[in-house]
Coordinates of C-alpha atoms in Angstrom, one line a residue:
M1 CA -74.4 -75.4 77.5
T2 CA -77.8 -74.3 76.3
R3 CA -76.5 -71.1 74.6
V4 CA -75.3 -73.2 71.6
Q5 CA -78.9 -74.4 71.1
N6 CA -80.3 -70.9 71.7
R7 CA -77.9 -69.4 69.2
R8 CA -79.4 -71.6 66.5
A9 CA -83.0 -70.8 67.5
R10 CA -82.7 -67.0 67.8
A11 CA -85.1 -64.8 65.8
R12 CA -83.7 -62.7 63.0
G13 CA -85.1 -59.7 61.4
G14 CA -84.7 -57.5 58.3
E15 CA -88.1 -56.3 57.3
L16 CA -89.0 -52.9 58.9
D17 CA -92.7 -53.6 59.4
D18 CA -92.0 -57.0 61.0
C19 CA -89.5 -55.4 63.3
L20 CA -91.8 -52.6 64.4
R21 CA -94.6 -55.1 65.1
A22 CA -92.2 -57.2 67.1
C23 CA -91.4 -54.1 69.2
A24 CA -95.0 -53.4 69.6
V25 CA -95.7 -56.9 70.8
H26 CA -92.7 -56.8 73.2
S27 CA -94.1 -53.5 74.6
G28 CA -97.2 -55.4 75.7
K29 CA -95.1 -58.0 77.4
L30 CA -93.5 -55.4 79.7
V31 CA -96.7 -54.0 81.1
G32 CA -96.5 -54.2 84.9
S33 CA -92.8 -55.1 85.0
I34 CA -91.0 -54.0 88.2
D35 CA -87.5 -54.7 86.8
R36 CA -85.9 -51.3 86.4
R37 CA -84.1 -52.2 83.2
R38 CA -87.3 -53.4 81.6
V39 CA -89.2 -50.4 82.8
E40 CA -86.7 -48.2 81.0
L41 CA -87.0 -50.4 77.9
A42 CA -90.8 -50.0 78.0
E43 CA -90.4 -46.3 78.0
Q44 CA -88.1 -46.4 74.9
L45 CA -90.6 -48.7 73.3
R46 CA -93.4 -46.3 74.0
K47 CA -91.4 -43.5 72.4
L48 CA -90.7 -45.7 69.4
L49 CA -94.4 -46.4 68.9
V50 CA -95.2 -42.7 69.0
V51 CA -92.5 -42.0 66.4
W52 CA -93.8 -44.9 64.3
G53 CA -97.3 -43.5 64.5
T54 CA -96.1 -40.1 63.4
T55 CA -93.9 -41.3 60.5
S56 CA -96.4 -43.8 59.2
T57 CA -99.1 -41.2 58.7
G58 CA -96.9 -38.2 57.9
T59 CA -98.6 -36.2 60.6
P60 CA -98.1 -36.1 64.4
V61 CA -100.3 -38.6 66.2
P62 CA -102.2 -37.1 69.2
A63 CA -102.0 -39.2 72.3
P64 CA -105.0 -41.6 71.9
A65 CA -107.3 -42.7 74.7
G66 CA -105.3 -45.5 76.3
G67 CA -102.0 -44.0 75.3
A68 CA -99.4 -46.6 74.3
T69 CA -102.0 -49.4 74.6
A70 CA -103.9 -47.9 71.7
L71 CA -100.8 -47.6 69.6
L72 CA -99.9 -51.2 70.5
K73 CA -103.3 -52.4 69.2
R74 CA -102.9 -50.5 66.0
A75 CA -99.4 -51.8 65.5
V76 CA -100.3 -55.4 66.0
K77 CA -103.2 -55.1 63.6
G78 CA -100.7 -54.0 60.9
A79 CA -100.3 -50.2 60.7
A80 CA -98.4 -49.3 57.6
A81 CA -94.7 -48.8 57.9
P82 CA -93.1 -45.7 56.3
S83 CA -93.0 -46.3 52.5
S84 CA -89.7 -44.5 52.1
G85 CA -87.9 -46.9 54.5
I86 CA -86.3 -46.0 57.8
G87 CA -86.1 -42.3 58.5
N88 CA -83.6 -40.7 60.9
E89 CA -86.1 -40.2 63.7
L90 CA -87.3 -43.8 63.5
L91 CA -83.7 -45.0 63.2
D92 CA -82.7 -43.2 66.4
A93 CA -85.8 -44.6 68.2
L94 CA -85.1 -48.1 67.1
L95 CA -81.4 -47.9 68.2
A96 CA -82.5 -46.5 71.6
V97 CA -84.8 -49.5 72.1
A98 CA -82.1 -51.9 71.0
N99 CA -79.5 -50.4 73.4
K100 CA -81.9 -50.7 76.3
A101 CA -82.8 -54.2 75.4
L102 CA -79.1 -55.1 75.3
E103 CA -78.7 -53.6 78.8
C104 CA -81.5 -55.9 80.0
G105 CA -79.5 -58.9 79.1
Y106 CA -82.4 -61.4 79.1
D107 CA -82.9 -63.8 76.2
D108 CA -86.2 -62.2 75.1
E109 CA -84.6 -58.8 75.1
L110 CA -81.5 -60.0 73.3
N111 CA -83.7 -61.5 70.6
L112 CA -85.5 -58.2 70.2
A113 CA -82.2 -56.4 69.9
L114 CA -81.0 -58.9 67.3
V115 CA -84.2 -58.3 65.2
I116 CA -83.6 -54.6 65.4
S117 CA -80.0 -54.9 64.6
D118 CA -80.7 -57.0 61.5
T119 CA -83.4 -54.5 60.4
V120 CA -81.3 -51.4 60.9
L121 CA -78.4 -52.8 58.9
A122 CA -80.8 -54.1 56.2
Q123 CA -82.1 -50.6 55.8
R124 CA -78.9 -48.7 56.5
K125 CA -76.0 -50.9 55.6
N126 CA -73.4 -48.2 56.5
S127 CA -74.9 -47.1 59.8
R128 CA -72.1 -46.6 62.3
A129 CA -74.4 -46.9 65.2
G130 CA -76.0 -50.0 63.7
W131 CA -72.7 -51.8 63.3
R132 CA -71.6 -50.9 66.8
L133 CA -74.9 -52.2 68.2
R134 CA -74.4 -55.4 66.2
A135 CA -70.9 -55.9 67.5
R136 CA -71.9 -55.3 71.2
L137 CA -74.8 -57.6 70.8
L138 CA -72.8 -60.4 69.2
E139 CA -70.1 -60.0 71.9
T140 CA -72.8 -60.3 74.6
L141 CA -74.1 -63.5 72.9
G142 CA -70.6 -64.9 72.9
E143 CA -70.2 -64.8 69.1
E144 CA -66.8 -63.3 69.2
T145 CA -65.7 -63.9 65.6
E146 CA -68.7 -62.2 64.2
A147 CA -68.4 -59.4 66.8
L148 CA -64.9 -58.6 65.7
Q149 CA -66.1 -58.4 62.1
A150 CA -68.8 -56.0 63.1
Y151 CA -66.4 -53.9 65.2
E152 CA -64.0 -53.7 62.2
R153 CA -66.9 -52.6 59.9
Y154 CA -67.8 -49.9 62.4
L155 CA -64.1 -48.7 62.6
G156 CA -64.0 -48.6 58.8
L157 CA -67.0 -46.1 58.8
T158 CA -65.7 -43.6 61.4
D159 CA -62.7 -41.4 62.0
E160 CA -63.5 -40.9 65.7
D161 CA -63.2 -43.7 68.2
G162 CA -64.8 -42.1 71.2
F163 CA -66.1 -45.5 72.4
G164 CA -62.7 -47.2 72.6
V165 CA -63.6 -49.7 69.9
R166 CA -60.0 -50.1 68.7
A167 CA -58.8 -51.1 72.2
R168 CA -61.8 -53.4 72.5
V169 CA -60.9 -55.1 69.2
A170 CA -57.2 -55.4 70.3
G171 CA -58.3 -56.9 73.6
L172 CA -60.5 -59.5 72.0
R173 CA -57.8 -60.5 69.6
V174 CA -55.2 -60.9 72.4
A175 CA -57.7 -62.8 74.4
G176 CA -58.5 -65.1 71.6
E177 CA -54.9 -65.9 71.0
A178 CA -54.3 -66.6 74.7
E179 CA -57.4 -68.9 74.8
R180 CA -56.1 -70.8 71.8
E181 CA -52.8 -71.2 73.6
L182 CA -54.6 -72.5 76.7
F183 CA -56.6 -75.1 74.8
A184 CA -53.3 -76.2 73.0
L185 CA -51.7 -76.5 76.5
L186 CA -54.6 -78.5 77.9
K187 CA -54.4 -80.8 74.9
R188 CA -50.7 -81.5 75.7
Q189 CA -51.2 -81.8 79.4
V190 CA -54.2 -84.2 79.1
P191 CA -53.4 -86.4 76.1
G192 CA -56.2 -88.8 76.8
A193 CA -58.8 -86.0 76.2
Q194 CA -58.5 -86.3 72.4
E195 CA -60.5 -89.5 72.2
F196 CA -63.5 -87.8 73.8
T197 CA -63.6 -84.8 71.4
R198 CA -65.6 -86.8 68.8
R199 CA -68.6 -87.3 71.1
P200 CA -71.2 -84.5 72.1
A201 CA -69.6 -82.0 74.4
T202 CA -72.6 -82.0 76.7
D203 CA -72.5 -85.7 77.2
M204 CA -68.7 -85.7 77.9
W205 CA -69.1 -82.9 80.4
A206 CA -71.8 -84.7 82.2
E207 CA -69.8 -87.9 82.3
G208 CA -66.7 -86.0 83.6
L209 CA -68.7 -84.4 86.4
A210 CA -70.2 -87.8 87.4
A211 CA -66.7 -89.4 87.5
H212 CA -65.4 -86.5 89.6
A213 CA -68.4 -86.8 92.0
V214 CA -67.3 -90.4 92.8
G215 CA -63.6 -89.4 93.2
D216 CA -62.4 -90.8 89.9
W217 CA -60.3 -87.9 88.6
A218 CA -58.4 -90.1 86.2
Q219 CA -61.6 -90.7 84.3
A220 CA -63.1 -87.3 84.9
E221 CA -60.3 -85.0 83.6
P222 CA -59.9 -86.4 80.0
R223 CA -63.7 -86.2 79.5
L224 CA -63.9 -82.6 80.9
V225 CA -61.0 -81.5 78.8
G226 CA -62.4 -83.4 75.8
A227 CA -65.6 -81.4 76.1
L228 CA -63.7 -78.2 76.3
L229 CA -61.7 -79.0 73.2
A230 CA -64.9 -80.0 71.3
L231 CA -66.5 -76.6 72.2
A232 CA -63.4 -74.8 71.0
A233 CA -63.4 -76.8 67.7
E234 CA -67.1 -75.9 67.0
D235 CA -66.5 -72.3 68.0
A236 CA -69.1 -72.4 70.7
P237 CA -70.1 -69.1 72.3
V238 CA -67.3 -67.6 74.3
N239 CA -69.6 -67.4 77.4
D240 CA -69.9 -71.2 77.4
R241 CA -66.2 -71.8 77.0
Q242 CA -65.3 -69.3 79.7
E243 CA -67.8 -70.8 82.2
L244 CA -66.6 -74.3 81.7
L245 CA -63.0 -73.4 81.7
S246 CA -63.5 -71.8 85.0
Q247 CA -65.3 -74.8 86.4
Y248 CA -62.6 -77.2 85.1
L249 CA -59.7 -75.2 86.6
D250 CA -61.5 -75.0 90.0
L251 CA -62.0 -78.8 90.0
R252 CA -58.4 -79.3 88.9
G253 CA -57.1 -77.0 91.5
D254 CA -58.7 -79.1 94.2
R255 CA -56.8 -82.1 92.9
T256 CA -53.4 -80.5 92.3
D257 CA -50.5 -81.5 94.5
A258 CA -47.0 -79.9 94.7
E259 CA -45.7 -82.0 91.7
G260 CA -48.5 -80.8 89.4
L261 CA -48.5 -77.2 90.6
P262 CA -46.2 -75.8 87.8
A263 CA -48.4 -77.2 85.1
Y264 CA -51.6 -76.0 86.8
T265 CA -50.1 -72.5 87.3
E266 CA -49.2 -72.3 83.6
A267 CA -52.8 -73.1 82.6
V268 CA -54.2 -70.6 85.2
A269 CA -51.9 -67.9 83.9
L270 CA -53.1 -68.2 80.4
Y271 CA -56.7 -68.3 81.6
A272 CA -56.2 -65.1 83.6
E273 CA -54.5 -63.4 80.6
Q274 CA -57.4 -64.0 78.2
R275 CA -60.0 -63.1 80.8
R276 CA -58.2 -59.9 81.7
S277 CA -57.7 -58.9 78.0
R278 CA -61.4 -59.5 77.3
M279 CA -62.4 -57.3 80.2
R280 CA -60.1 -54.3 79.6
G281 CA -57.9 -54.9 76.5
P282 CA -54.2 -54.6 76.4
V283 CA -52.7 -51.8 78.5
A284 CA -49.6 -50.3 76.8
D285 CA -48.5 -48.4 79.9
P286 CA -50.0 -49.8 83.1
T287 CA -48.3 -47.2 85.3
I288 CA -49.9 -44.3 83.3
G289 CA -46.4 -42.8 82.8
G290 CA -45.6 -39.3 81.7
V291 CA -48.3 -37.7 83.8
Q292 CA -48.3 -35.7 87.0
W293 CA -51.2 -36.5 89.3
I294 CA -52.7 -33.4 91.0
T295 CA -54.8 -33.0 94.1
L296 CA -57.6 -30.5 94.7
G297 CA -55.1 -28.1 96.3
E298 CA -52.6 -28.4 93.4
F299 CA -55.3 -27.8 90.9
R300 CA -56.3 -24.6 92.8
N301 CA -52.7 -23.4 92.5
L302 CA -52.7 -24.0 88.8
I303 CA -55.8 -21.8 88.2
A304 CA -55.3 -19.2 90.9
G305 CA -55.4 -15.6 89.5
K306 CA -56.2 -16.6 86.0
S307 CA -59.2 -15.8 83.8
V308 CA -61.2 -18.9 82.9
C309 CA -63.8 -19.5 80.3
L310 CA -65.9 -22.7 80.0
I311 CA -67.0 -23.5 76.4
A312 CA -70.3 -25.3 75.9
N313 CA -70.8 -28.0 73.3
S314 CA -73.8 -26.0 71.9
G315 CA -75.0 -25.1 68.5
R316 CA -74.7 -21.5 69.6
V317 CA -71.0 -21.7 70.1
G318 CA -70.6 -23.5 66.7
S319 CA -71.8 -20.4 64.9
S320 CA -70.6 -17.7 67.3
S321 CA -67.5 -16.3 65.6
M322 CA -66.0 -15.9 69.1
G323 CA -62.8 -17.8 68.5
D324 CA -60.4 -14.9 69.0
R325 CA -62.1 -13.8 72.2
I326 CA -62.2 -17.3 73.6
D327 CA -58.4 -17.8 73.0
A328 CA -57.8 -14.5 74.8
Y329 CA -58.6 -16.1 78.2
D330 CA -55.8 -17.4 80.4
L331 CA -57.5 -20.8 80.6
V332 CA -60.0 -22.4 78.2
V333 CA -62.0 -25.3 79.5
R334 CA -63.8 -27.7 77.2
F335 CA -66.0 -30.8 77.8
N336 CA -66.4 -34.4 76.8
S337 CA -66.8 -34.6 73.0
Y338 CA -66.0 -30.9 72.2
K339 CA -65.4 -29.9 68.6
I340 CA -62.8 -27.4 67.5
D341 CA -63.5 -24.8 64.8
P342 CA -61.0 -21.9 65.4
K343 CA -63.2 -19.2 64.0
H344 CA -66.1 -20.1 66.3
T345 CA -64.8 -22.1 69.2
G346 CA -61.2 -20.9 69.5
S347 CA -58.3 -23.2 69.0
R348 CA -56.8 -23.8 72.4
T349 CA -57.8 -26.3 75.1
D350 CA -56.1 -26.0 78.5
I351 CA -58.4 -28.1 80.6
H352 CA -60.4 -31.0 79.3
A353 CA -63.1 -32.1 81.7
T354 CA -64.8 -35.4 80.7
I355 CA -67.0 -38.1 82.1
H356 CA -65.1 -41.4 82.4
K357 CA -67.7 -43.4 80.4
H358 CA -66.7 -42.0 76.9
G359 CA -63.3 -41.7 75.3
F360 CA -63.8 -38.7 73.1
N361 CA -60.8 -36.3 72.8
W362 CA -58.7 -38.2 75.3
D363 CA -55.9 -38.2 72.7
K364 CA -56.0 -34.4 72.3
Q365 CA -53.1 -32.6 73.8
V366 CA -54.1 -30.6 76.9
T367 CA -52.3 -29.2 80.0
T368 CA -54.8 -30.7 82.4
R369 CA -57.3 -33.5 82.1
L370 CA -60.0 -33.9 84.8
V371 CA -62.0 -37.2 84.5
F372 CA -65.2 -37.3 86.5
G373 CA -67.1 -40.4 87.7
G374 CA -69.4 -41.4 90.5
I375 CA -68.0 -44.8 91.3
S376 CA -64.4 -45.1 92.2
G377 CA -63.8 -48.5 90.7
D378 CA -65.4 -47.7 87.4
W379 CA -63.4 -44.4 87.3
K380 CA -60.1 -46.2 87.9
Y381 CA -61.0 -48.8 85.2
S382 CA -61.6 -46.1 82.7
L383 CA -58.4 -44.2 83.5
R384 CA -56.5 -47.5 83.0
N385 CA -58.1 -48.2 79.7
R386 CA -58.7 -44.8 78.1
L387 CA -55.9 -42.5 79.2
V388 CA -53.4 -41.8 76.4
P389 CA -49.9 -41.4 77.8
G390 CA -48.4 -38.1 76.8
A391 CA -51.7 -36.4 76.0
Q392 CA -51.8 -34.5 79.2
T393 CA -49.3 -32.9 81.7
H394 CA -51.6 -33.0 84.7
L395 CA -54.3 -35.5 85.6
G396 CA -56.8 -35.0 88.4
D397 CA -56.6 -37.6 91.2
E398 CA -59.4 -39.1 93.4
S399 CA -59.9 -35.8 95.2
L400 CA -61.1 -34.3 91.9
R401 CA -63.2 -37.3 90.8
W402 CA -66.7 -36.1 91.6
P403 CA -66.8 -32.5 92.7
V404 CA -70.5 -31.9 93.3
R405 CA -70.9 -35.0 95.5
N406 CA -67.4 -35.4 97.1
I407 CA -66.4 -31.8 97.5
G408 CA -69.7 -30.0 97.7
R409 CA -71.3 -32.9 99.7
L410 CA -74.5 -32.5 97.7
G411 CA -76.0 -35.9 98.0
P412 CA -79.1 -37.2 96.1
E413 CA -81.4 -36.0 98.8
V414 CA -80.1 -32.4 98.0
W415 CA -79.3 -32.8 94.3
S416 CA -81.4 -35.6 92.9
G417 CA -80.0 -35.6 89.4
I418 CA -76.6 -36.9 88.3
P419 CA -74.5 -33.8 87.9
T420 CA -73.3 -33.2 84.3
T421 CA -69.6 -32.8 83.5
G422 CA -70.1 -29.1 82.9
F423 CA -71.8 -28.6 86.3
N424 CA -69.1 -30.6 88.1
M425 CA -66.5 -28.4 86.5
L426 CA -68.3 -25.2 87.2
Y427 CA -69.1 -26.2 90.8
L428 CA -65.4 -26.9 91.3
L429 CA -64.2 -23.6 90.0
D430 CA -66.9 -21.7 91.9
F431 CA -66.0 -23.6 95.1
L432 CA -62.3 -22.8 94.8
D433 CA -63.1 -19.1 94.0
V434 CA -59.6 -18.1 92.9
S435 CA -60.4 -16.9 89.4
P436 CA -61.0 -13.2 88.8
T437 CA -62.9 -14.0 85.7
L438 CA -65.2 -17.0 85.3
D439 CA -67.3 -16.9 82.1
L440 CA -69.6 -19.5 80.5
I441 CA -69.6 -19.2 76.7
G442 CA -72.6 -20.5 74.8
F443 CA -74.3 -22.2 77.7
D444 CA -78.0 -22.5 76.7
F445 CA -78.5 -26.0 78.2
Y446 CA -78.9 -27.5 74.7
E447 CA -81.7 -25.1 73.6
S448 CA -79.6 -24.6 70.3
G449 CA -78.8 -28.3 70.0
A450 CA -75.4 -30.0 70.4
Y451 CA -72.1 -29.2 68.7
R452 CA -69.8 -32.1 69.1
V453 CA -67.4 -34.3 67.2
Q454 CA -69.3 -36.2 64.5
E455 CA -69.2 -39.5 66.2
A456 CA -70.9 -38.1 69.4
M457 CA -73.7 -36.2 67.6
K458 CA -75.9 -39.3 67.9
L459 CA -75.6 -39.5 71.6
A460 CA -78.9 -38.8 73.3
I461 CA -79.2 -35.9 75.7
T462 CA -79.8 -38.1 78.7
S463 CA -82.6 -37.6 81.1
V464 CA -80.7 -38.4 84.2
H465 CA -79.4 -34.9 84.6
E466 CA -81.2 -32.0 86.2
Y467 CA -80.6 -29.4 83.5
T468 CA -83.3 -27.1 84.9
S469 CA -81.8 -27.2 88.3
E470 CA -78.3 -26.6 87.0
K471 CA -79.5 -23.6 84.9
A472 CA -81.2 -22.1 88.0
W473 CA -78.0 -22.6 90.0
V474 CA -76.0 -20.8 87.4
M475 CA -78.5 -17.9 87.0
E476 CA -78.6 -17.3 90.7
R477 CA -74.9 -16.6 90.7
A478 CA -74.6 -14.8 87.4
Q479 CA -73.2 -11.3 87.6
S480 CA -74.0 -10.4 84.0
V481 CA -75.7 -12.2 81.1
T482 CA -75.6 -11.7 77.4
D483 CA -76.7 -13.9 74.5
M484 CA -73.3 -15.7 74.4
R485 CA -71.8 -15.1 77.8
I486 CA -72.7 -15.7 81.4
S487 CA -70.2 -14.1 83.9
L488 CA -70.0 -15.5 87.4
R489 CA -67.2 -13.1 88.5

């Protein structure tokens, strides 16, 4: 139960120069780390220090002798922070650091993320990314009440919910209610626990475990439940409550006989409900009704003989004035967080291809939705939580989950990068080879920048993809190439 104490001791931020120095100091702590997550964090910190050096002087900072080490020394000595506050480039770099720190999950990194979160929101009180970061961080720390407030603030600042925050909020609220019901049930089932709620929860838990160790469950159970009720009353971090609830139910299960089984089952059912709701949120339609699952062969039949165009989420498309020509194709394929502007992008979407990790445009009506993902379990989890019943007629099944790897059999030894959504879709269409016209519109591999729904514009163009290799693959098969169109058939 140390998180309660840690919660009170955590560092907080707010001042930009203090936050940047904290980042610089933390960068030095990561030198030589072999933990993959910390190595990735160190890289984001290096980028932040470069941006800081650039924005604090107003001119690009050449890489000094010693690289990031020199920047670190300058930062610790007190290089001036930008006088105009936090600029967009610096904001993005800070958020990238905080998100990587949050992924690390260690106390030092969570403290750093908390300092950054405080600073970002002190400088940009209406930052959507800042409030979402704050909510995710507070949820990780087990501060569920504050996390819900931050999530609500985020939702109040955005029209797009591509990250599934509304479902997350609903799940946390349902879980909180189920947990309260569980504590009320335990209070009724173990009436003797009430007298132990006025003493420190840590002491009561230790006494309960000691009594259990010598086989005295009559003395152990009221102390254990008393400790749980005390934690609930003081709104201790969710992580603590969940861990101890699980331990208590395990111990109680070992002691439960046939007579006590119904009461024990009632408690376990409430525990399972609140755990499930926290993990995935409420599922309105657990059978994913109103959709026809299609296999690889059935998808082939749907597209056979039809002209197909794939529309890039690029700045070039956003100013193309090609809307009418795009809508003239038999099938229009769009990706992930696509944005519709009929004059430039066309108005119709027949096939939405998306990675499972984000929820952008899943509510938009399409004929076919193909969801790509490398890990079967994660893919199924996302379908269960993100799919909007009635928003699609056809949904790709497991045979269409990861075309480049599972259909093309291109493993990491052949194709080292993680294939993009666009490349998975294009590879699938090229593999099936049943379309007389197969055109790529506006594919410049982000040379003209991104053109997406507003909420997705801040998403980084990730480095895990092999854009150069994908471009080479496309150009090797191109039959004709213009400024806007690459034709593969």
